[in-house]
Amino acid sequence: AVVSTQSGHYGRGIITTPMAPHIGVTTSTEKVLNFCANNYLGLSSHPGVMDAAREALDKYGNGLSSVRFICGTQTIHKELEAAISNFHGTEDTILYISCFDANAGIFETLLTPEDAVFSDQLNHASIIDGIRLSKCQKHRYKNRDMGELEELLSASSARVKMIVTDGVFSMDGTIAPLPEICELADKYQALVFIDECHATGFLGSTGRGTPELTGVGNRVNIINSTLGKALGGACGGYTTGPKQVIELLRQRSRPYLFSNTVPPAVVGGAIKVFELLNASSELPELVDRNTMHFRKRMTDAGFTLSGSTHPICPVMLYDAALASSMADALLQRGIYVIGFSFPVVPKGLARIRVQISAAHTIEDVDRCVDAFIEVGKEKNVI
């Protein structure tokens, strides 16, 4: 039974268990089904990942008390960077303590006032902040609007042009049109940068993300992503791409130079994650199966969902109070989800963002949908 659903921070309870499909929260005497985590592959508490993290902790210690370039690089950091490069098919990789730091450190380092960035208007806040730090020329195009992007590119005389986009837009579950973006990049001699935080490990047939899903292969020049979502759920981020770019970041990227190194346990766990992904595509396939099952049942029931195939499944409600009250009612039925409204999303576009995991069973997904149908009818949504 749910004890309380008071409003405000932690209103749906503080988690008392490891991250998993079924979690304990302080507001409930029983475990609830979690459908709002970035735990797409279900690896946050995977036994093999946890064992690898413990082994690294025992062998390499709790931390290094240093940034990378002083005395913060161990053999496992280089091993992980090599594993990431191999996974993405790139030349080199640089680790950061978070992908926010990776995004904060790249544009200022690579782009000068003679250069220009062309950024999708719905890019993540960390990309926006990173671009603000750069002295480059800044242009913004409407979300996934290739016509406006081409107009901006054709009018620019910048020395270096860089198209910047999320691979997946995390509030909408929509996917960047990478084939069209790469065509424009070729036409106007631009670089392509993508943030793959909501794609790496589970989009595409082998989890290589939106380049694999959309068939653009190695036409993307620079990829930033995270270890804190599908890839074990702890912390850490990275930039992967041409060796010359990575070496420049090692020399000049301020978040890399002035932040502590990624802890050994996190590195050990992440190495195991890439071993699992290289060995089998079972987990990406499970995410896709569960996602399509949820989306079909919800659409058939009369709900409007944003996106089409991504495990971020925003249930569009358009009213902030309704999104909040529905989330409360769902928690009363043992379903842990969060309502999003302005300023997180635009006014009039409130929603409940459901996120699907490979660790969910079909029975878990059905229980979630059944609860949505029950509450949706009570609230006259369907």
Short mmCIF file of C-alpha atoms in Angstrom, two decimals:
data_model
loop_
_atom_site.label_atom_id
_atom_site.label_comp_id
_atom_site.label_asym_id
_atom_site.label_seq_id
_atom_site.Cartn_x
_atom_site.Cartn_y
_atom_site.Cartn_z
CA ALA A 1 0.00 0.00 0.00
CA VAL A 2 1.13 3.54 -0.74
CA VAL A 3 1.67 5.58 2.40
CA SER A 4 1.85 9.02 0.82
CA THR A 5 2.17 10.84 -2.50
CA GLN A 6 2.94 14.30 -1.16
CA SER A 7 4.02 16.88 -3.69
CA GLY A 8 7.50 18.34 -4.06
CA HIS A 9 10.94 16.77 -4.39
CA TYR A 10 10.94 13.06 -3.48
CA GLY A 11 7.12 13.19 -3.39
CA ARG A 12 6.95 9.67 -4.75
CA GLY A 13 9.41 8.37 -2.22
CA ILE A 14 13.11 7.85 -1.77
CA ILE A 15 14.34 4.55 -3.19
CA THR A 16 15.43 1.98 -0.59
CA THR A 17 16.64 -0.85 -2.86
CA PRO A 18 19.02 -1.37 -5.79
CA MET A 19 17.80 -0.05 -9.14
CA ALA A 20 15.62 -2.70 -10.78
CA PRO A 21 12.18 -3.11 -12.38
CA HIS A 22 10.73 -3.67 -8.89
CA ILE A 23 11.98 -1.16 -6.30
CA GLY A 24 11.26 -0.24 -2.72
CA VAL A 25 10.34 3.36 -1.91
CA THR A 26 9.75 5.10 1.41
CA THR A 27 6.18 6.01 0.45
CA SER A 28 5.06 2.42 -0.03
CA THR A 29 5.02 -0.66 2.17
CA GLU A 30 5.26 -2.84 -0.95
CA LYS A 31 7.63 -2.75 -3.90
CA VAL A 32 6.50 -0.76 -6.93
CA LEU A 33 7.14 -1.25 -10.65
CA ASN A 34 9.65 1.30 -11.89
CA PHE A 35 8.93 2.72 -15.33
CA CYS A 36 10.91 5.97 -15.17
CA ALA A 37 14.59 4.94 -15.05
CA ASN A 38 17.21 5.18 -17.80
CA ASN A 39 18.04 1.54 -17.02
CA TYR A 40 17.28 0.48 -20.59
CA LEU A 41 19.31 -2.75 -20.56
CA GLY A 42 18.58 -3.63 -16.94
CA LEU A 43 22.31 -3.60 -16.14
CA SER A 44 22.29 -1.21 -13.17
CA SER A 45 22.17 -4.17 -10.77
CA HIS A 46 23.27 -6.96 -13.11
CA PRO A 47 25.21 -9.60 -11.13
CA GLY A 48 28.05 -9.82 -13.65
CA VAL A 49 28.45 -6.03 -13.78
CA MET A 50 28.40 -5.79 -9.99
CA ASP A 51 30.99 -8.59 -9.68
CA ALA A 52 33.27 -6.79 -12.15
CA ALA A 53 32.86 -3.55 -10.20
CA ARG A 54 33.76 -5.30 -6.94
CA GLU A 55 36.82 -6.90 -8.52
CA ALA A 56 38.01 -3.52 -9.79
CA LEU A 57 37.38 -1.97 -6.37
CA ASP A 58 39.48 -4.66 -4.69
CA LYS A 59 42.29 -4.49 -7.25
CA TYR A 60 42.46 -0.76 -8.00
CA GLY A 61 40.96 0.94 -4.94
CA ASN A 62 38.07 3.29 -4.30
CA GLY A 63 39.46 6.25 -6.24
CA LEU A 64 42.62 7.97 -7.41
CA SER A 65 42.41 11.37 -5.69
CA SER A 66 43.58 12.94 -8.92
CA VAL A 67 42.68 14.18 -12.35
CA ARG A 68 43.65 11.97 -15.30
CA PHE A 69 46.79 13.79 -16.47
CA ILE A 70 48.50 13.92 -13.09
CA CYS A 71 48.16 10.46 -11.51
CA GLY A 72 44.56 9.51 -12.32
CA THR A 73 45.05 7.02 -15.16
CA GLN A 74 45.15 3.29 -14.50
CA THR A 75 45.40 0.47 -17.00
CA ILE A 76 41.66 -0.14 -16.74
CA HIS A 77 40.88 3.44 -17.86
CA LYS A 78 42.84 2.85 -21.06
CA GLU A 79 41.18 -0.56 -21.41
CA LEU A 80 37.72 1.00 -21.19
CA GLU A 81 38.58 3.74 -23.67
CA ALA A 82 39.79 1.09 -26.11
CA ALA A 83 36.60 -0.95 -25.56
CA ILE A 84 34.43 2.09 -26.31
CA SER A 85 36.38 2.89 -29.48
CA ASN A 86 36.04 -0.71 -30.62
CA PHE A 87 32.30 -0.70 -29.89
CA HIS A 88 31.67 2.47 -31.92
CA GLY A 89 34.24 1.76 -34.62
CA THR A 90 36.15 4.97 -33.88
CA GLU A 91 39.85 5.81 -33.58
CA ASP A 92 40.05 6.94 -29.96
CA THR A 93 38.02 7.82 -26.84
CA ILE A 94 38.38 10.14 -23.85
CA LEU A 95 36.57 9.46 -20.56
CA TYR A 96 34.88 12.11 -18.43
CA ILE A 97 33.21 11.89 -15.03
CA SER A 98 29.87 12.55 -16.78
CA CYS A 99 28.53 13.18 -20.27
CA PHE A 100 27.49 16.63 -19.05
CA ASP A 101 31.22 17.30 -18.67
CA ALA A 102 31.93 15.79 -22.09
CA ASN A 103 29.40 18.16 -23.66
CA ALA A 104 30.68 21.09 -21.59
CA GLY A 105 34.25 20.51 -22.72
CA ILE A 106 34.05 19.89 -26.44
CA PHE A 107 32.79 23.01 -28.22
CA GLU A 108 35.02 25.51 -26.43
CA THR A 109 38.01 23.31 -27.21
CA LEU A 110 37.34 22.59 -30.87
CA LEU A 111 35.65 25.73 -32.23
CA THR A 112 36.95 29.29 -32.64
CA PRO A 113 35.16 32.58 -33.50
CA GLU A 114 35.74 31.72 -37.15
CA ASP A 115 33.73 28.51 -36.78
CA ALA A 116 29.98 27.88 -36.49
CA VAL A 117 27.73 25.42 -34.70
CA PHE A 118 24.24 24.49 -35.91
CA SER A 119 22.24 23.11 -32.99
CA ASP A 120 18.81 21.49 -32.84
CA GLN A 121 16.52 23.54 -30.60
CA LEU A 122 15.62 20.52 -28.45
CA ASN A 123 19.18 19.46 -27.71
CA HIS A 124 19.98 18.53 -24.12
CA ALA A 125 20.77 21.28 -21.61
CA SER A 126 24.38 20.14 -21.37
CA ILE A 127 24.84 20.71 -25.11
CA ILE A 128 23.29 24.16 -24.82
CA ASP A 129 25.57 25.04 -21.90
CA GLY A 130 28.61 23.67 -23.72
CA ILE A 131 27.86 25.75 -26.81
CA ARG A 132 27.45 28.85 -24.64
CA LEU A 133 31.03 28.40 -23.41
CA SER A 134 32.39 28.50 -26.95
CA LYS A 135 33.24 31.70 -28.80
CA CYS A 136 32.00 30.18 -32.06
CA GLN A 137 29.13 31.49 -34.17
CA LYS A 138 25.89 29.97 -32.91
CA HIS A 139 22.85 28.97 -34.95
CA ARG A 140 19.75 27.08 -33.86
CA TYR A 141 17.28 25.23 -36.08
CA LYS A 142 13.79 23.95 -35.30
CA ASN A 143 13.64 20.39 -34.04
CA ARG A 144 14.52 17.99 -36.86
CA ASP A 145 13.76 20.70 -39.47
CA MET A 146 16.14 19.92 -42.31
CA GLY A 147 14.87 22.80 -44.44
CA GLU A 148 15.85 25.38 -41.84
CA LEU A 149 19.14 23.61 -41.17
CA GLU A 150 20.05 23.80 -44.87
CA GLU A 151 19.14 27.49 -45.01
CA LEU A 152 21.49 28.20 -42.11
CA LEU A 153 24.30 26.07 -43.55
CA SER A 154 24.06 27.62 -47.01
CA ALA A 155 24.20 31.15 -45.58
CA SER A 156 27.28 30.47 -43.45
CA SER A 157 30.84 31.24 -44.48
CA ALA A 158 32.35 29.77 -41.33
CA ARG A 159 35.75 28.07 -41.47
CA VAL A 160 34.45 24.94 -39.70
CA LYS A 161 30.76 24.06 -39.59
CA MET A 162 29.49 21.59 -37.01
CA ILE A 163 25.96 20.18 -36.95
CA VAL A 164 25.04 19.26 -33.37
CA THR A 165 22.10 17.05 -32.46
CA ASP A 166 20.84 14.60 -29.90
CA GLY A 167 20.60 11.15 -31.43
CA VAL A 168 17.38 10.74 -29.45
CA PHE A 169 15.39 13.60 -27.95
CA SER A 170 14.80 12.45 -24.40
CA MET A 171 11.51 14.19 -23.65
CA ASP A 172 9.83 13.05 -26.87
CA GLY A 173 11.37 9.69 -27.68
CA THR A 174 11.98 10.90 -31.24
CA ILE A 175 15.07 10.13 -33.31
CA ALA A 176 17.27 12.57 -35.21
CA PRO A 177 17.08 12.25 -39.04
CA LEU A 178 20.74 11.28 -39.35
CA PRO A 179 20.67 10.27 -43.04
CA GLU A 180 19.39 13.73 -44.01
CA ILE A 181 21.79 15.43 -41.59
CA CYS A 182 24.74 13.53 -43.05
CA GLU A 183 23.67 14.44 -46.59
CA LEU A 184 23.62 18.12 -45.64
CA ALA A 185 26.97 17.74 -43.92
CA ASP A 186 28.47 16.32 -47.10
CA LYS A 187 26.89 19.05 -49.23
CA TYR A 188 28.15 21.91 -47.05
CA GLN A 189 31.41 20.33 -45.79
CA ALA A 190 30.20 20.21 -42.18
CA LEU A 191 31.08 17.95 -39.27
CA VAL A 192 28.38 15.91 -37.52
CA PHE A 193 28.28 15.63 -33.72
CA ILE A 194 25.66 13.54 -31.90
CA ASP A 195 24.82 12.97 -28.24
CA GLU A 196 23.94 9.29 -27.85
CA CYS A 197 23.04 9.16 -24.15
CA HIS A 198 19.57 7.76 -24.85
CA ALA A 199 20.72 5.38 -27.60
CA THR A 200 24.08 3.74 -26.86
CA GLY A 201 23.75 0.07 -26.00
CA PHE A 202 20.17 -0.56 -27.08
CA LEU A 203 19.23 1.21 -30.34
CA GLY A 204 20.13 -0.57 -33.54
CA SER A 205 20.33 -4.31 -34.07
CA THR A 206 23.49 -4.64 -31.96
CA GLY A 207 23.04 -1.58 -29.73
CA ARG A 208 25.45 0.70 -31.60
CA GLY A 209 22.93 3.53 -31.39
CA THR A 210 21.28 5.87 -33.87
CA PRO A 211 24.03 5.61 -36.53
CA GLU A 212 23.37 1.87 -36.71
CA LEU A 213 19.60 2.29 -36.46
CA THR A 214 19.47 4.85 -39.28
CA GLY A 215 22.13 3.22 -41.45
CA VAL A 216 24.62 6.10 -41.60
CA GLY A 217 27.54 3.98 -40.40
CA ASN A 218 30.71 5.99 -39.80
CA ARG A 219 29.42 9.22 -41.37
CA VAL A 220 29.02 10.72 -37.88
CA ASN A 221 32.30 12.40 -36.92
CA ILE A 222 32.04 12.75 -33.13
CA ILE A 223 29.90 10.86 -30.60
CA ASN A 224 29.35 11.81 -26.98
CA SER A 225 27.60 9.36 -24.69
CA THR A 226 27.23 8.19 -21.11
CA LEU A 227 27.95 5.21 -18.89
CA GLY A 228 25.20 6.41 -16.54
CA LYS A 229 22.13 5.16 -18.39
CA ALA A 230 22.01 1.88 -20.34
CA LEU A 231 25.69 1.08 -19.80
CA GLY A 232 25.53 0.17 -16.14
CA GLY A 233 23.76 3.20 -14.74
CA ALA A 234 26.55 4.53 -12.49
CA CYS A 235 28.39 7.61 -13.82
CA GLY A 236 30.90 8.56 -16.45
CA GLY A 237 30.74 9.87 -19.98
CA TYR A 238 32.94 9.99 -23.04
CA THR A 239 33.76 11.51 -26.39
CA THR A 240 34.73 9.11 -29.15
CA GLY A 241 35.91 9.95 -32.65
CA PRO A 242 39.03 10.87 -34.64
CA LYS A 243 42.33 10.48 -32.78
CA GLN A 244 43.32 14.08 -33.55
CA VAL A 245 40.10 15.38 -31.92
CA ILE A 246 40.53 13.20 -28.84
CA GLU A 247 44.16 14.24 -28.40
CA LEU A 248 43.18 17.91 -28.57
CA LEU A 249 40.53 17.30 -25.89
CA ARG A 250 43.12 15.61 -23.67
CA GLN A 251 45.28 18.72 -23.94
CA ARG A 252 42.65 21.45 -23.64
CA SER A 253 39.22 20.25 -22.45
CA ARG A 254 38.71 21.92 -19.07
CA PRO A 255 36.26 19.41 -17.53
CA TYR A 256 38.75 16.64 -18.34
CA LEU A 257 41.74 18.55 -17.02
CA PHE A 258 40.12 19.75 -13.80
CA SER A 259 37.76 16.90 -12.75
CA ASN A 260 38.63 13.70 -10.92
CA THR A 261 39.00 10.50 -12.87
CA VAL A 262 36.17 7.97 -13.16
CA PRO A 263 36.29 5.63 -10.10
CA PRO A 264 37.80 2.16 -10.69
CA ALA A 265 34.62 0.29 -9.71
CA VAL A 266 32.63 2.21 -12.33
CA VAL A 267 35.30 1.52 -14.94
CA GLY A 268 35.38 -2.20 -14.13
CA GLY A 269 31.61 -2.47 -14.35
CA ALA A 270 31.53 -0.59 -17.66
CA ILE A 271 34.16 -2.88 -19.21
CA LYS A 272 31.91 -5.82 -18.34
CA VAL A 273 28.92 -4.07 -19.94
CA PHE A 274 30.74 -3.79 -23.26
CA GLU A 275 31.77 -7.45 -23.01
CA LEU A 276 28.09 -8.38 -22.62
CA LEU A 277 27.02 -6.22 -25.57
CA ASN A 278 29.77 -7.59 -27.82
CA ALA A 279 28.80 -11.16 -26.94
CA SER A 280 25.06 -10.95 -27.63
CA SER A 281 22.29 -8.73 -29.00
CA GLU A 282 19.71 -10.31 -26.66
CA LEU A 283 19.30 -7.25 -24.44
CA PRO A 284 18.65 -4.73 -27.25
CA GLU A 285 16.16 -7.21 -28.70
CA LEU A 286 14.34 -7.46 -25.36
CA VAL A 287 14.12 -3.67 -25.07
CA ASP A 288 12.61 -3.51 -28.55
CA ARG A 289 10.13 -6.31 -27.81
CA ASN A 290 8.93 -4.71 -24.60
CA THR A 291 8.75 -1.26 -26.18
CA MET A 292 6.62 -2.32 -29.11
CA HIS A 293 4.31 -4.31 -26.82
CA PHE A 294 3.78 -1.28 -24.57
CA ARG A 295 3.30 1.13 -27.45
CA LYS A 296 0.79 -1.10 -29.26
CA ARG A 297 -1.33 -1.79 -26.19
CA MET A 298 -1.37 1.87 -25.12
CA THR A 299 -2.21 3.11 -28.62
CA ASP A 300 -4.94 0.49 -28.99
CA ALA A 301 -6.40 1.68 -25.68
CA GLY A 302 -6.68 5.22 -27.01
CA PHE A 303 -3.65 6.97 -25.53
CA THR A 304 -1.48 9.33 -27.58
CA LEU A 305 2.23 8.49 -27.42
CA SER A 306 5.09 10.58 -28.77
CA GLY A 307 7.72 8.88 -30.89
CA SER A 308 7.33 5.54 -32.61
CA THR A 309 9.92 2.90 -31.68
CA HIS A 310 12.03 4.26 -28.83
CA PRO A 311 11.70 2.90 -25.25
CA ILE A 312 11.10 6.46 -24.10
CA CYS A 313 7.32 6.42 -24.43
CA PRO A 314 5.81 9.81 -23.50
CA VAL A 315 2.09 9.50 -22.78
CA MET A 316 0.78 12.88 -23.91
CA LEU A 317 -1.75 14.49 -21.55
CA TYR A 318 -1.24 18.22 -22.37
CA ASP A 319 -2.32 19.40 -18.91
CA ALA A 320 0.17 19.77 -16.03
CA ALA A 321 -2.33 19.09 -13.23
CA LEU A 322 -3.62 16.01 -15.05
CA ALA A 323 -0.11 14.63 -15.57
CA SER A 324 0.66 15.04 -11.86
CA SER A 325 -2.62 13.57 -10.63
CA MET A 326 -2.36 10.62 -13.02
CA ALA A 327 1.16 9.86 -11.82
CA ASP A 328 -0.11 9.92 -8.22
CA ALA A 329 -3.00 7.60 -9.11
CA LEU A 330 -0.64 5.22 -10.89
CA LEU A 331 1.62 5.07 -7.85
CA GLN A 332 -1.41 4.10 -5.78
CA ARG A 333 -1.61 1.11 -8.16
CA GLY A 334 2.08 0.29 -7.77
CA ILE A 335 3.39 1.96 -10.94
CA TYR A 336 6.26 4.41 -10.41
CA VAL A 337 6.22 7.10 -13.13
CA ILE A 338 6.72 10.87 -13.21
CA GLY A 339 4.64 13.63 -14.79
CA PHE A 340 6.55 16.28 -16.74
CA SER A 341 5.28 19.80 -17.36
CA PHE A 342 6.60 23.32 -17.95
CA PRO A 343 9.45 24.32 -17.72
CA VAL A 344 10.81 20.79 -18.37
CA VAL A 345 8.60 20.59 -21.47
CA PRO A 346 6.78 23.41 -23.33
CA LYS A 347 3.52 24.75 -21.91
CA GLY A 348 0.52 22.72 -23.03
CA LEU A 349 2.61 19.60 -23.69
CA ALA A 350 2.57 17.93 -20.27
CA ARG A 351 3.08 14.20 -20.28
CA ILE A 352 4.03 11.12 -18.29
CA ARG A 353 7.31 9.78 -19.64
CA VAL A 354 7.34 5.99 -19.46
CA GLN A 355 10.69 4.26 -19.99
CA ILE A 356 10.94 0.60 -20.91
CA SER A 357 13.74 -1.77 -19.89
CA ALA A 358 15.02 -5.12 -21.07
CA ALA A 359 14.64 -6.22 -17.46
CA HIS A 360 10.86 -5.73 -17.54
CA THR A 361 8.85 -8.84 -18.23
CA ILE A 362 5.84 -8.83 -20.52
CA GLU A 363 3.77 -9.25 -17.35
CA ASP A 364 5.37 -6.09 -15.92
CA VAL A 365 4.51 -4.17 -19.08
CA ASP A 366 0.94 -5.48 -19.09
CA ARG A 367 0.47 -4.50 -15.46
CA CYS A 368 1.65 -0.97 -16.28
CA VAL A 369 -0.69 -0.69 -19.27
CA ASP A 370 -3.64 -2.07 -17.29
CA ALA A 371 -3.04 0.57 -14.61
CA PHE A 372 -2.86 3.32 -17.23
CA ILE A 373 -6.14 2.15 -18.75
CA GLU A 374 -7.85 2.09 -15.37
CA VAL A 375 -6.61 5.55 -14.39
CA GLY A 376 -7.14 6.93 -17.90
CA LYS A 377 -10.80 6.00 -17.78
CA GLU A 378 -11.19 7.49 -14.31
CA LYS A 379 -9.66 10.76 -15.53
CA ASN A 380 -11.61 10.77 -18.84
CA VAL A 381 -8.38 10.61 -20.84
CA ILE A 382 -9.58 7.62 -22.83
#
